[in-house]
Tab-separated table of C-alpha atoms in Angstrom:
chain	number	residue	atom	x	y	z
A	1	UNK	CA	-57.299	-28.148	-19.779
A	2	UNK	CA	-60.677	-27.308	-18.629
A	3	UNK	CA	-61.681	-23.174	-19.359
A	4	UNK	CA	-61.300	-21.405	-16.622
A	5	UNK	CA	-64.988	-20.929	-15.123
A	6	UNK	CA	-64.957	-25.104	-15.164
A	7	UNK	CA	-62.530	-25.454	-13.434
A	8	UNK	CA	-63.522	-22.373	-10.700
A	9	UNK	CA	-66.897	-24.539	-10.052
A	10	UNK	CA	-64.709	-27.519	-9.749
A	11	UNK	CA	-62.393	-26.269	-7.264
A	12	UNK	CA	-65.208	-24.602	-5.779
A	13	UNK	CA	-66.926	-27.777	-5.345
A	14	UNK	CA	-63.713	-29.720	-3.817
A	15	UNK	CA	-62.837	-27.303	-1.101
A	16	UNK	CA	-66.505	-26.979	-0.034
A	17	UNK	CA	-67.205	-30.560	0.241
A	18	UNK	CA	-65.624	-31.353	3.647
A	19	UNK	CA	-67.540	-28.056	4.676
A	20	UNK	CA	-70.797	-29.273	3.290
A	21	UNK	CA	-70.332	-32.820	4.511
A	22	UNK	CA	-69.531	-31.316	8.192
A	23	UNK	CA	-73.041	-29.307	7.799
A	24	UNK	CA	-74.484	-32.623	6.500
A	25	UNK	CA	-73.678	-34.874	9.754
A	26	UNK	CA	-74.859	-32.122	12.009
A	27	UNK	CA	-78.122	-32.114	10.240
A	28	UNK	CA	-78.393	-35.699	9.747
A	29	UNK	CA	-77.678	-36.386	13.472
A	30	UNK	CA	-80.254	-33.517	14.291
A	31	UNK	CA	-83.210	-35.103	12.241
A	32	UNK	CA	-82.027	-38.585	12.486
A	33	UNK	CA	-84.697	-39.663	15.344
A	34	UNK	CA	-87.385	-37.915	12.950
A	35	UNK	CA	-86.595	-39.175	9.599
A	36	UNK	CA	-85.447	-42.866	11.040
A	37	UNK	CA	-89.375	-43.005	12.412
A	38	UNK	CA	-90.310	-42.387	9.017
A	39	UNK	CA	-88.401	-44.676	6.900
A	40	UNK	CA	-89.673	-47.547	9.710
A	41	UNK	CA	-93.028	-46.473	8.993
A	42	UNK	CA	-92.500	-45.984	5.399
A	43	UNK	CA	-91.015	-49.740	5.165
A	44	UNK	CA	-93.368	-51.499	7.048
A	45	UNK	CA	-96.043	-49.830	4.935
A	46	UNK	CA	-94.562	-51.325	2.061
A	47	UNK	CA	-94.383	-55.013	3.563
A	48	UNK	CA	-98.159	-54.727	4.562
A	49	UNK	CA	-98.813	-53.870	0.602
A	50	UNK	CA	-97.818	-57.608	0.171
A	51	UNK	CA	-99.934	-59.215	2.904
A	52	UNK	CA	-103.464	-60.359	2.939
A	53	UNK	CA	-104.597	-59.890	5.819
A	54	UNK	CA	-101.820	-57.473	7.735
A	55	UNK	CA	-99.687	-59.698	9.939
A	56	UNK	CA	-96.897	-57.625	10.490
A	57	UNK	CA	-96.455	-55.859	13.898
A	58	UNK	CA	-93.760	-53.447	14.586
A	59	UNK	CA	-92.281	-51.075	17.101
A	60	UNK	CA	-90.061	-48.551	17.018
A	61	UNK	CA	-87.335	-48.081	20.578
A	62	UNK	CA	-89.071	-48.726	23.609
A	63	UNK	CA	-88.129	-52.391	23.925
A	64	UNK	CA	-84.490	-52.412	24.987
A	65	UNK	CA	-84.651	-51.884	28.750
A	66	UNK	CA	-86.982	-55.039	28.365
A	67	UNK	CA	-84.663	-57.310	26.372
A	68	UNK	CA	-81.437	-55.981	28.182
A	69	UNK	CA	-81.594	-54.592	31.596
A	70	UNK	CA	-79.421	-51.414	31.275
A	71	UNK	CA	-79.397	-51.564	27.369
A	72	UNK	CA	-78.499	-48.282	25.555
A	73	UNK	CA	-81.185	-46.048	23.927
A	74	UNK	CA	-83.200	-47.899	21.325
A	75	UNK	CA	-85.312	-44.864	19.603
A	76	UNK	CA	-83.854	-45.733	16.426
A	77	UNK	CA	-84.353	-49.165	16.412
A	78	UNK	CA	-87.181	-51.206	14.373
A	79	UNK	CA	-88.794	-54.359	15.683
A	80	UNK	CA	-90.646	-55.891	14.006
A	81	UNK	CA	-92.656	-59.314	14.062
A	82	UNK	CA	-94.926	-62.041	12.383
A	83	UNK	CA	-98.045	-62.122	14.362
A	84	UNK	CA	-98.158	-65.800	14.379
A	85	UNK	CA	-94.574	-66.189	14.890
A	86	UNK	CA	-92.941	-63.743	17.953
A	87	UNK	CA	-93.488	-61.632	20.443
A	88	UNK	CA	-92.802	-57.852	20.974
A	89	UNK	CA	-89.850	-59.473	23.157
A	90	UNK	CA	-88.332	-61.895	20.950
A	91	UNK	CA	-88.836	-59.956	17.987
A	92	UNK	CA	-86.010	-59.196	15.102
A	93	UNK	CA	-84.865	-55.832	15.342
A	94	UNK	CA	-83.086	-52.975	12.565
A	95	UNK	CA	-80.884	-50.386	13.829
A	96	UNK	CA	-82.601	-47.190	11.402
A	97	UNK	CA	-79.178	-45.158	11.605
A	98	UNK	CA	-77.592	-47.852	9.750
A	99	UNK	CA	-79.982	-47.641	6.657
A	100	UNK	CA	-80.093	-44.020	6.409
A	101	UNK	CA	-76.939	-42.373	7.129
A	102	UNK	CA	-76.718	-42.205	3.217
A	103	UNK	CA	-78.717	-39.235	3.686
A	104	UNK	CA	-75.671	-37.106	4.972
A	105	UNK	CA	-74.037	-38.293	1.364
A	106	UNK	CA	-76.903	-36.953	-0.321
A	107	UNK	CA	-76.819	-33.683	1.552
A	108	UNK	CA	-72.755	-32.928	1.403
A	109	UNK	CA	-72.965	-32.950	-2.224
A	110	UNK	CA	-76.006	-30.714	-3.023
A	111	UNK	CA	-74.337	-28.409	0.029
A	112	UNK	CA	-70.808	-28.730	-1.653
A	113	UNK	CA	-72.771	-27.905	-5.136
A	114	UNK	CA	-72.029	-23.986	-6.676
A	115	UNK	CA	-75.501	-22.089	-6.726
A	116	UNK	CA	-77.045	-24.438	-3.399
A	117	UNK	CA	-78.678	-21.926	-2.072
A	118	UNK	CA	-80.850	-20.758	-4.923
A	119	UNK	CA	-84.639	-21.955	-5.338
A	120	UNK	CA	-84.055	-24.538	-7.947
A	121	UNK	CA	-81.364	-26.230	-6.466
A	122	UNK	CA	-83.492	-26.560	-2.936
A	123	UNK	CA	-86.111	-27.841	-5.221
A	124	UNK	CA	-83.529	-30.506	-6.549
A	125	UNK	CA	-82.282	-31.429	-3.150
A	126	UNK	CA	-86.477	-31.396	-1.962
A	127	UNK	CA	-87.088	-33.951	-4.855
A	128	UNK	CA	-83.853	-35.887	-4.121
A	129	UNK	CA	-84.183	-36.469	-0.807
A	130	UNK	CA	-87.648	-37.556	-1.464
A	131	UNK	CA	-86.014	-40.251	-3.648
A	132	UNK	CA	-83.594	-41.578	-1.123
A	133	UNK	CA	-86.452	-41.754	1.537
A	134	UNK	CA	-87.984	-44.231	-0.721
A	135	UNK	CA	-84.836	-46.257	-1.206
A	136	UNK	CA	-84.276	-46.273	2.232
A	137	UNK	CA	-87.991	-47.634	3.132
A	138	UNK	CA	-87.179	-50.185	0.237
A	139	UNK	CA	-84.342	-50.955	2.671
A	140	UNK	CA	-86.735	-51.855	5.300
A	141	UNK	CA	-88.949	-53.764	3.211
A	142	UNK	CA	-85.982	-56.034	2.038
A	143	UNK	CA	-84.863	-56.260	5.420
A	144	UNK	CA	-88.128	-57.216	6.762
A	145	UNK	CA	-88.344	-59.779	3.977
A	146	UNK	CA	-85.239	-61.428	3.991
A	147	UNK	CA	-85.675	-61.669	7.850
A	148	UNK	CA	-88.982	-63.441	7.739
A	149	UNK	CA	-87.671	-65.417	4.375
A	150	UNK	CA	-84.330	-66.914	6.005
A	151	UNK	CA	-84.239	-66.519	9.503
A	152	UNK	CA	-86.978	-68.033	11.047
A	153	UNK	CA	-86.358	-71.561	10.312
A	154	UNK	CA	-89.292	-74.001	9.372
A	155	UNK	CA	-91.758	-71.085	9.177
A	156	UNK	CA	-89.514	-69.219	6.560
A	157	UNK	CA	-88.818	-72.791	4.774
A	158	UNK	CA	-92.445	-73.458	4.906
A	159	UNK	CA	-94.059	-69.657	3.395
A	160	UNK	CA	-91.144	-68.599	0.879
A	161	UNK	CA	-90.388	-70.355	-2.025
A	162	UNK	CA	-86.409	-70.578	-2.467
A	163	UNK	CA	-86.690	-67.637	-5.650
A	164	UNK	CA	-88.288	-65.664	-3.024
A	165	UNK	CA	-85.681	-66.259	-0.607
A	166	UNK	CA	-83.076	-65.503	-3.090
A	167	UNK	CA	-84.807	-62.365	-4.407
A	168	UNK	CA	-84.776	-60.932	-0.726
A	169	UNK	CA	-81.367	-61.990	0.101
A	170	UNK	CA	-80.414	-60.458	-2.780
A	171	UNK	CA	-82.468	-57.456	-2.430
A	172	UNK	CA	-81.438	-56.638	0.857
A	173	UNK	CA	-77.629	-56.817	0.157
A	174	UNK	CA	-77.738	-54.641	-2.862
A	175	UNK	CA	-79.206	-51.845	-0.948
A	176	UNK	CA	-77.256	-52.619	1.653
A	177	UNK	CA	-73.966	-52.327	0.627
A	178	UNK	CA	-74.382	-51.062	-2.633
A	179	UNK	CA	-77.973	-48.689	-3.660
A	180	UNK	CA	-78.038	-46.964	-0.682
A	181	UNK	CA	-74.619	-45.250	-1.326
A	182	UNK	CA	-75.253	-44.835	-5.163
A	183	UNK	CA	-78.851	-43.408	-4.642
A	184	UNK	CA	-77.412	-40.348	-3.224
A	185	UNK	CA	-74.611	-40.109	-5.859
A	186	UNK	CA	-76.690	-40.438	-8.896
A	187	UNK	CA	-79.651	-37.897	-7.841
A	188	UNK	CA	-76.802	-35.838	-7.180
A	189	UNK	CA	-75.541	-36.329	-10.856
A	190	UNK	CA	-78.780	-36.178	-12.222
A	191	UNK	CA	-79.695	-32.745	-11.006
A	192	UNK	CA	-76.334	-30.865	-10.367
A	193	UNK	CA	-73.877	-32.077	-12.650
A	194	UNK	CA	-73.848	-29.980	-15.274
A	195	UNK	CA	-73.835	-27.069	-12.796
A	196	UNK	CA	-70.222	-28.685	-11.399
A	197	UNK	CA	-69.021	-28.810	-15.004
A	198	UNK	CA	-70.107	-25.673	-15.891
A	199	UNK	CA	-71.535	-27.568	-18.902
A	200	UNK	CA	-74.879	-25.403	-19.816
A	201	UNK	CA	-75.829	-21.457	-19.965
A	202	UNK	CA	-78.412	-21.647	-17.279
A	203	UNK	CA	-75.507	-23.460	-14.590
A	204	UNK	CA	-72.954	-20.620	-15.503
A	205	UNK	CA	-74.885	-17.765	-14.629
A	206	UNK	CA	-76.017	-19.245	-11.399
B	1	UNK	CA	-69.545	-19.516	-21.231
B	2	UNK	CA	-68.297	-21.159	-24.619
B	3	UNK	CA	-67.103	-24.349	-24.484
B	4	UNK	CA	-64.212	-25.359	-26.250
B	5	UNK	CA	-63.443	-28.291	-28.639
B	6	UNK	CA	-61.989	-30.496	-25.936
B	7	UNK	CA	-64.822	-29.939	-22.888
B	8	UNK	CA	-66.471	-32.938	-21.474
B	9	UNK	CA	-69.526	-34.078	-22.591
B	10	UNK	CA	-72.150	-32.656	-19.810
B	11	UNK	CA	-75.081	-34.291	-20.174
B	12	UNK	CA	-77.545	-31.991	-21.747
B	13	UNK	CA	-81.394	-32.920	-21.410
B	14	UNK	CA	-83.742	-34.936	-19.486
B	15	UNK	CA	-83.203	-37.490	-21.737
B	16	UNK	CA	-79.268	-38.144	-21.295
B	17	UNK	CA	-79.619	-37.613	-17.659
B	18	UNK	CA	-82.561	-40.113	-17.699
B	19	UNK	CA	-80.101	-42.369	-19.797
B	20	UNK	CA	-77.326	-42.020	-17.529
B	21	UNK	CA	-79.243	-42.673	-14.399
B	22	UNK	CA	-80.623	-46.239	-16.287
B	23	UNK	CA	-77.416	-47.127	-17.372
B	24	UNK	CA	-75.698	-46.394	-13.619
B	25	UNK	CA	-78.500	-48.780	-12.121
B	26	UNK	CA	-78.272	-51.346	-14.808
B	27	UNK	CA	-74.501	-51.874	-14.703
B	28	UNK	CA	-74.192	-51.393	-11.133
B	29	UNK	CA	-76.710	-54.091	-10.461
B	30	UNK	CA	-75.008	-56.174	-13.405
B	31	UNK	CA	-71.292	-55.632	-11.128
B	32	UNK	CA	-72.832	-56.236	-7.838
B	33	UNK	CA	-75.085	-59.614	-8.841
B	34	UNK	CA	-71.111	-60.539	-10.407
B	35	UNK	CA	-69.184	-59.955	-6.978
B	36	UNK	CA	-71.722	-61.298	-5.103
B	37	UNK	CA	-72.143	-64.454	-7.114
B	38	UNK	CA	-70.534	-67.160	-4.716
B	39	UNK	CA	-68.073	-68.812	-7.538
B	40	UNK	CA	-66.628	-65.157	-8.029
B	41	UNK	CA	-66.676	-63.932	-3.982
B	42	UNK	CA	-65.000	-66.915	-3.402
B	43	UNK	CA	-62.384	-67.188	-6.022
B	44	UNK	CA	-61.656	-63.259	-6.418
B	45	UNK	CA	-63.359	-61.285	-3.629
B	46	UNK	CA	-62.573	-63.547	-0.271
B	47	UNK	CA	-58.248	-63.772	-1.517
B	48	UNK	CA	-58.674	-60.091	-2.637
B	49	UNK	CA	-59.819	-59.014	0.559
B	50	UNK	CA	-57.327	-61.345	2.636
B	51	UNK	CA	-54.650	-59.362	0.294
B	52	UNK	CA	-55.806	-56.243	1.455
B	53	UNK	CA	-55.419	-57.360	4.948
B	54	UNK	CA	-52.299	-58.299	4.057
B	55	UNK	CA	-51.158	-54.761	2.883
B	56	UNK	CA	-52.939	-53.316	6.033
B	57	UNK	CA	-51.042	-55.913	8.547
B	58	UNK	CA	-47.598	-54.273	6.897
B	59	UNK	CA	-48.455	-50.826	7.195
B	60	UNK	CA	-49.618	-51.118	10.763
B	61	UNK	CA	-46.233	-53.154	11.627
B	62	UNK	CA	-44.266	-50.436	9.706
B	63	UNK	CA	-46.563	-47.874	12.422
B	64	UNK	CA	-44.568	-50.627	15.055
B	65	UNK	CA	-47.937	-52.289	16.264
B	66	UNK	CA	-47.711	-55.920	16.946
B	67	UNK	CA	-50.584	-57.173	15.157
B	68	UNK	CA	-51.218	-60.857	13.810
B	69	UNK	CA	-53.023	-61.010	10.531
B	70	UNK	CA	-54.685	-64.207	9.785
B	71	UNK	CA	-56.664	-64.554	5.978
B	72	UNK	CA	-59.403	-61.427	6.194
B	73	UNK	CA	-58.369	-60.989	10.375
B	74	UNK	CA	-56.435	-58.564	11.496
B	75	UNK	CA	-55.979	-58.806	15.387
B	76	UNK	CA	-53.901	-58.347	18.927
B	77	UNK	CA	-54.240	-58.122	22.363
B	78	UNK	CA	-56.219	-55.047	22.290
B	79	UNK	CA	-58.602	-55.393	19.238
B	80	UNK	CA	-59.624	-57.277	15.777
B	81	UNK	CA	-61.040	-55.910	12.950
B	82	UNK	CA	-62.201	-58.473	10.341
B	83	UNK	CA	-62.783	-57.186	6.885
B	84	UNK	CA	-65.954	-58.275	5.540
B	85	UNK	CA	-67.642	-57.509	1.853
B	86	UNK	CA	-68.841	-53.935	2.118
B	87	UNK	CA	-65.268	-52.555	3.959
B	88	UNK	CA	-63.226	-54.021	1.339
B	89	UNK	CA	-63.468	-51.129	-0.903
B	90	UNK	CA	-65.173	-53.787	-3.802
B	91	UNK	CA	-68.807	-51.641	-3.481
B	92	UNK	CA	-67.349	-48.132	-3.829
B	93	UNK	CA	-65.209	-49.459	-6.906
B	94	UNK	CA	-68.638	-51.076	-8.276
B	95	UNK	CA	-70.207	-47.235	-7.915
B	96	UNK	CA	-67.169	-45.726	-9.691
B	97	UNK	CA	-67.197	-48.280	-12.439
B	98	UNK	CA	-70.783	-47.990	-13.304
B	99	UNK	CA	-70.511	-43.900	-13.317
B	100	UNK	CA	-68.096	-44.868	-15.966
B	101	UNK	CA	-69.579	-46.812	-17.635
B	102	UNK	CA	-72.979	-44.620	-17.931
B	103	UNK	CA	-70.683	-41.501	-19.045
B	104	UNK	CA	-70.059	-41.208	-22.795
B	105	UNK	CA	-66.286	-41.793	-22.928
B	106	UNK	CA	-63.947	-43.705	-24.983
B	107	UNK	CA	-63.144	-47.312	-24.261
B	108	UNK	CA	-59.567	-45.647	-23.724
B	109	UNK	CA	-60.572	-43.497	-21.301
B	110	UNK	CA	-62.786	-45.414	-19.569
B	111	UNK	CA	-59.460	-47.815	-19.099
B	112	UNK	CA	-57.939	-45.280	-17.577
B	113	UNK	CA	-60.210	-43.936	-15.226
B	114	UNK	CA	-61.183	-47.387	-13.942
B	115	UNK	CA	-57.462	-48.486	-13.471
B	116	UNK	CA	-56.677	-44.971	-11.758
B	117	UNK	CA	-59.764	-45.190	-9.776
B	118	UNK	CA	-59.485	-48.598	-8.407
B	119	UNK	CA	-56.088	-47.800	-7.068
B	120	UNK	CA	-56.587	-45.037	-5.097
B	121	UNK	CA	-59.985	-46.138	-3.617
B	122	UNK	CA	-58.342	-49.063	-2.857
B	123	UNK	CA	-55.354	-47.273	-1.345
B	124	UNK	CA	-57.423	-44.638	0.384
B	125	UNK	CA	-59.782	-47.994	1.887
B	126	UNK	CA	-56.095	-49.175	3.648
B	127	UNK	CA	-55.761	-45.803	5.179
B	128	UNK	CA	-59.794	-46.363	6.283
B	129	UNK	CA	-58.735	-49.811	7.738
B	130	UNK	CA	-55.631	-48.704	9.337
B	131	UNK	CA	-57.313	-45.986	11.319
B	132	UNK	CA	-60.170	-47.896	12.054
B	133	UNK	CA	-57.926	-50.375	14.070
B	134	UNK	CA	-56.173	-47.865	15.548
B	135	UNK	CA	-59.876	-46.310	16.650
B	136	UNK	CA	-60.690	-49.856	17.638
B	137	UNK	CA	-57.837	-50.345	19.876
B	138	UNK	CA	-57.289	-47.002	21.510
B	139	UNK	CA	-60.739	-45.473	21.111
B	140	UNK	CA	-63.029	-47.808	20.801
B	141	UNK	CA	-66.313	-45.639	21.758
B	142	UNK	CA	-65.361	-44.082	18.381
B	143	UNK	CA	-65.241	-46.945	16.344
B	144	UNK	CA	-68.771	-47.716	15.793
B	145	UNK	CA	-69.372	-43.767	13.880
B	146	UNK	CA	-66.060	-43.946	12.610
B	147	UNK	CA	-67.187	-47.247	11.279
B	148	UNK	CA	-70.286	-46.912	9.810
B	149	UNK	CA	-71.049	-43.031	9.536
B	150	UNK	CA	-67.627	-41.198	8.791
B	151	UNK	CA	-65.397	-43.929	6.569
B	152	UNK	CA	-68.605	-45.298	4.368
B	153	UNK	CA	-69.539	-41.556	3.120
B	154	UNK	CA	-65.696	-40.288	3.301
B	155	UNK	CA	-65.267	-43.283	0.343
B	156	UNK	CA	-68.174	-42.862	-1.322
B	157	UNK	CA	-67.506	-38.698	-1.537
B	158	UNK	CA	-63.537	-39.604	-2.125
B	159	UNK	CA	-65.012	-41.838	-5.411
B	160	UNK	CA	-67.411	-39.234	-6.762
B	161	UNK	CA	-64.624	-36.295	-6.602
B	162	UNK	CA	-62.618	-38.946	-8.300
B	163	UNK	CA	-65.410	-39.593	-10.917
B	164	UNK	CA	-65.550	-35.657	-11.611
B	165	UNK	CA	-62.105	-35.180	-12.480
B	166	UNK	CA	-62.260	-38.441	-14.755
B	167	UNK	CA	-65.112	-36.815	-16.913
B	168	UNK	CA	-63.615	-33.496	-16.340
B	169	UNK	CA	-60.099	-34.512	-17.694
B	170	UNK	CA	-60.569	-37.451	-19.421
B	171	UNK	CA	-63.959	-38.222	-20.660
B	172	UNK	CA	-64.740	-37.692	-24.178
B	173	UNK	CA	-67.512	-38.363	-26.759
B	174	UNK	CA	-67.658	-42.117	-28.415
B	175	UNK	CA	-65.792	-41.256	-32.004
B	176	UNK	CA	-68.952	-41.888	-34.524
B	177	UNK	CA	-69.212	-45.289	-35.988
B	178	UNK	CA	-67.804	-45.364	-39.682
B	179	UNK	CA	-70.826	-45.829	-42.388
């Protein structure tokens, strides 16, 4: 049986998890437009480090009432475009939300953590979030990739090699349905584990 | 605190935690590249997922819904869900089984906790289809947050509570090799 101060942080972490995840989706859905702008910026970023010279254009919202009379509000959507291949109006578009909800995974846990509101475990969650903000934009970049490396027909066929096209198919599935929910997970492990399991000196007194 | 014989390994140090977090990414890109390989989602992913339907179909017919389930469809008059990779519970199970495996346990244990864990993620993701029909038929405004924003992290928290009681409970230190 775990001792007794174990398994105090552990029931203390259970029954404030639905709390902290609560506290989580408020936040998330209050910063959402904010952050979502910067993981589209972040991404693209990343896709211009591969291109010589830039040929990437992008947009986030603003586009919808053009492509769909009466279509609902697209601030958290990311178009983006080959110069040389689209338009602003026919351009491929990402819905944000759906890359970086993982964020409110991220948050619930640190929240639902014993000892979240002292310094070092804001530092933690400062350094962690900073960590998932760069998987998401890596997100972005694979889903700008595999777009322009499968879905654009000839032109795709004719600039990406079929490893390249693999790579980002691959890429963009794995953080898709797989990185982007372990990110948050494992930063959480890494940094407050041994604080759940009451498992070092330092973790018990907090 | 002093902690007895039997407490679970915590890992201690930047370099276990580093080691954990390179083993977690290693196998979980190892599992994912393994479902995702076409031979393997089509032999053991695509039938596992029609099963699931399956069980889903019979619970909602127990709940008296007339529903028609067709291989990964579930559908009637008022809705269809179809269960694609990424809502058939596979990805959260992947997660789980990589936290194992990056956690020094024995092989025992490890048995265990993946056999426990896959069955009540999996059961927990027919609850998460269930209601998410129901949500699609009779409130469908909902569906699209219940969908993506409430389920996905209620599975993914659901499986790391899970993996804390496994290396709480069950977990142990590898027995050292014999010279």
């Amino acid at each position: 049986m775990p001792a007794p101060g174990r398994l105090r942080k552990l029931r203390s972490f259970a029954l404030r998890l639905p709390f902290a995840f609560l506290a989580a989706l408020f936040v998330w859905l209050t910063i959402a437009p904010a952050y979502g702008k910067l993981c589209g910026h972040l991404g693209v970023a990343l896709v211009r480090l591969f291109e010589s010279p830039d040929m990437t254009r992008y947009q986030i919202g603003g586009l919808a009432a053009g492509r769909t009379p009466g279509a609902a509000d697209d601030s958290d959507v990311l178009y983006f475009w080959p110069q040389s291949m689209h338009t602003r109006s026919s351009a491929p578009s990402l819905e944000l939300r759906d890359v970086h909800f993982s964020l409110v995974i991220l948050l619930a846990l640190f929240w639902a953590t014993p000892g979240a509101g002292e310094g070092r475990a804001w530092k933690a969650l400062g350094i962690s979030v900073a960590a998932l903000l760069f998987v998401h934009a890596i997100e972005v970049f694979f889903v700008i990739q595999s777009t322009y490396a499968l879905r654009m027909g000839p032109w795709s066929a004719a600039n990406y090699s079929v490893t390249e096209r693999n790579v980002y198919a691959f890429g963009k599935h794995f953080l898709d349905l797989s990185l982007k929910f372990a990110a948050p997970f494992v930063l959480w492990a890494y940094f407050s584990l041994r604080t759940v399991l009451g498992g070092s000196e330092k973790a018990e007194k907090a | 605190m002093t902690r007895s014989a039997k407490s679970p390994p915590a890992p201690e140090g930047k370099n276990t935690g580093i080691r954990f977090v390179l083993v977690f990414l290693v196998v979980l890109a190892g599992l994912f590249a393994l479902a995702a390989w076409q031979p393997i989602n089509d032999a053991v992913i695509v039938p596992y997922t029609a099963f699931l339907a399956r069980l889903s179909g019979w619970v909602l017919t127990a709940m008296t819904i007339s529903i028609v389930q067709t291989g990964t469809l579930i559908q009637s008059a008022r809705f269809a869900v179809d269960i694609k990779n990424g809502c058939n519970g596979v990805e959260a199970v992947i997660i789980f089984a990589a936290a194992i495996a990056a956690f020094p346990a024995t092989a025992r244990s490890r048995a265990f906790g993946l056999a426990g864990g896959f069955l009540l993620i999996q059961m927990l993701n027919i609850v998460r289809i269930v209601s998410l029909y129901l949500i699609g038929a009779y409130v469908p405004s909902l569906f699209s947050s219940a969908h993506t924003l409430i389920w996905q992290s209620v599975i993914i928290l659901f499986s790391v509570v899970l993996w804390i009681l496994w290396v709480d409970r069950l977990a142990r230190p590898r027995p050292p090799a014999q010279a």
